[in-house]
Amino acid sequence: LNASASIFIDMDAKRREVEQLLSDKRNIERKIEQIQAECKHEQQVIKQVADESSFAIRRVCESCGRIVGYPSSEETQNFLQK
């Protein structure tokens, strides 16, 4: 093999690895969505969560991690005072 052929083989292997990782990520995300959809969200807490480029205070299910709503202004104030 010459040097250029070796580079293409290496790039192809990297592309396959990336494609496999992306496939694994999609499968994991589907499993998480299924778990969250089946969860009853009985234990909810107020947390700071990532929201696009900043953070936001949200009501989150403690069991599955899904954002389930917004805290009241009183809950927000209590959270910020901690």
mmCIF file of C-alpha atoms in Angstrom:
data_model
loop_
_atom_site.group_PDB
_atom_site.id
_atom_site.type_symbol
_atom_site.label_atom_id
_atom_site.label_comp_id
_atom_site.label_asym_id
_atom_site.label_seq_id
_atom_site.Cartn_x
_atom_site.Cartn_y
_atom_site.Cartn_z
ATOM 1 C CA LEU A 1 0.000 0.000 0.000
ATOM 2 C CA ASN A 2 1.165 3.472 -0.736
ATOM 3 C CA ALA A 3 0.750 6.371 1.678
ATOM 4 C CA SER A 4 -2.391 7.815 0.049
ATOM 5 C CA ALA A 5 -4.185 4.447 0.069
ATOM 6 C CA SER A 6 -3.312 4.047 3.743
ATOM 7 C CA ILE A 7 -4.824 7.461 4.528
ATOM 8 C CA PHE A 8 -8.088 6.531 2.780
ATOM 9 C CA ILE A 9 -8.322 3.242 4.670
ATOM 10 C CA ASP A 10 -7.728 5.115 7.931
ATOM 11 C CA MET A 11 -10.399 7.721 7.047
ATOM 12 C CA ASP A 12 -12.872 4.982 6.118
ATOM 13 C CA ALA A 13 -12.268 3.218 9.451
ATOM 14 C CA LYS A 14 -12.801 6.477 11.345
ATOM 15 C CA ARG A 15 -15.998 7.199 9.403
ATOM 16 C CA ARG A 16 -17.332 3.716 10.213
ATOM 17 C CA GLU A 17 -16.472 4.201 13.881
ATOM 18 C CA VAL A 18 -18.252 7.580 13.947
ATOM 19 C CA GLU A 19 -21.299 6.099 12.196
ATOM 20 C CA GLN A 20 -21.402 3.256 14.738
ATOM 21 C CA LEU A 21 -21.121 5.693 17.650
ATOM 22 C CA LEU A 22 -23.914 7.864 16.212
ATOM 23 C CA SER A 23 -26.074 4.763 15.795
ATOM 24 C CA ASP A 24 -25.378 3.765 19.404
ATOM 25 C CA LYS A 25 -26.259 7.302 20.524
ATOM 26 C CA ARG A 26 -29.610 7.172 18.680
ATOM 27 C CA ASN A 27 -30.390 3.793 20.265
ATOM 28 C CA ILE A 28 -29.544 5.104 23.739
ATOM 29 C CA GLU A 29 -31.669 8.227 23.182
ATOM 30 C CA ARG A 30 -34.623 6.030 22.108
ATOM 31 C CA LYS A 31 -34.249 3.883 25.224
ATOM 32 C CA ILE A 32 -34.145 6.987 27.434
ATOM 33 C CA GLU A 33 -37.257 8.371 25.712
ATOM 34 C CA GLN A 34 -39.060 5.068 26.272
ATOM 35 C CA ILE A 35 -38.120 4.970 29.962
ATOM 36 C CA GLN A 36 -39.209 8.596 30.406
ATOM 37 C CA ALA A 37 -42.492 7.995 28.548
ATOM 38 C CA GLU A 38 -43.329 5.051 30.821
ATOM 39 C CA CYS A 39 -42.315 6.853 34.032
ATOM 40 C CA LYS A 40 -45.087 8.185 36.271
ATOM 41 C CA HIS A 41 -42.915 11.155 37.412
ATOM 42 C CA GLU A 42 -43.976 10.717 41.032
ATOM 43 C CA GLN A 43 -40.842 12.259 42.580
ATOM 44 C CA GLN A 44 -40.250 15.763 41.233
ATOM 45 C CA VAL A 45 -37.518 18.193 42.240
ATOM 46 C CA ILE A 46 -36.513 21.717 41.273
ATOM 47 C CA LYS A 47 -33.196 21.751 39.393
ATOM 48 C CA GLN A 48 -31.066 23.972 37.254
ATOM 49 C CA VAL A 49 -30.834 22.403 33.793
ATOM 50 C CA ALA A 50 -29.028 23.253 30.553
ATOM 51 C CA ASP A 51 -31.267 25.256 28.210
ATOM 52 C CA GLU A 52 -29.682 25.926 24.807
ATOM 53 C CA SER A 53 -26.813 28.304 25.668
ATOM 54 C CA SER A 54 -27.653 28.973 29.323
ATOM 55 C CA PHE A 55 -29.258 27.378 32.355
ATOM 56 C CA ALA A 56 -32.882 27.393 33.484
ATOM 57 C CA ILE A 57 -34.704 26.328 36.626
ATOM 58 C CA ARG A 58 -37.200 23.559 35.925
ATOM 59 C CA ARG A 59 -39.262 20.893 37.657
ATOM 60 C CA VAL A 60 -37.541 17.567 36.890
ATOM 61 C CA CYS A 61 -38.549 13.965 37.554
ATOM 62 C CA GLU A 62 -36.057 12.554 40.027
ATOM 63 C CA SER A 63 -36.508 9.007 38.712
ATOM 64 C CA CYS A 64 -36.013 9.479 34.963
ATOM 65 C CA GLY A 65 -34.544 12.982 34.618
ATOM 66 C CA ARG A 66 -37.240 14.334 32.290
ATOM 67 C CA ILE A 67 -38.186 18.001 32.553
ATOM 68 C CA VAL A 68 -41.840 17.902 33.576
ATOM 69 C CA GLY A 69 -42.698 21.542 34.122
ATOM 70 C CA TYR A 70 -41.901 24.916 35.561
ATOM 71 C CA PRO A 71 -41.590 25.754 39.246
ATOM 72 C CA SER A 72 -43.817 28.382 40.810
ATOM 73 C CA SER A 73 -42.214 31.748 41.564
ATOM 74 C CA GLU A 74 -42.109 30.761 45.263
ATOM 75 C CA GLU A 75 -40.351 27.469 44.430
ATOM 76 C CA THR A 76 -37.898 29.360 42.233
ATOM 77 C CA GLN A 77 -37.098 31.811 45.018
ATOM 78 C CA ASN A 78 -36.623 28.976 47.511
ATOM 79 C CA PHE A 79 -34.314 27.204 45.064
ATOM 80 C CA LEU A 80 -32.230 30.349 44.507
ATOM 81 C CA GLN A 81 -31.826 30.922 48.241
ATOM 82 C CA LYS A 82 -30.150 27.533 48.750
#
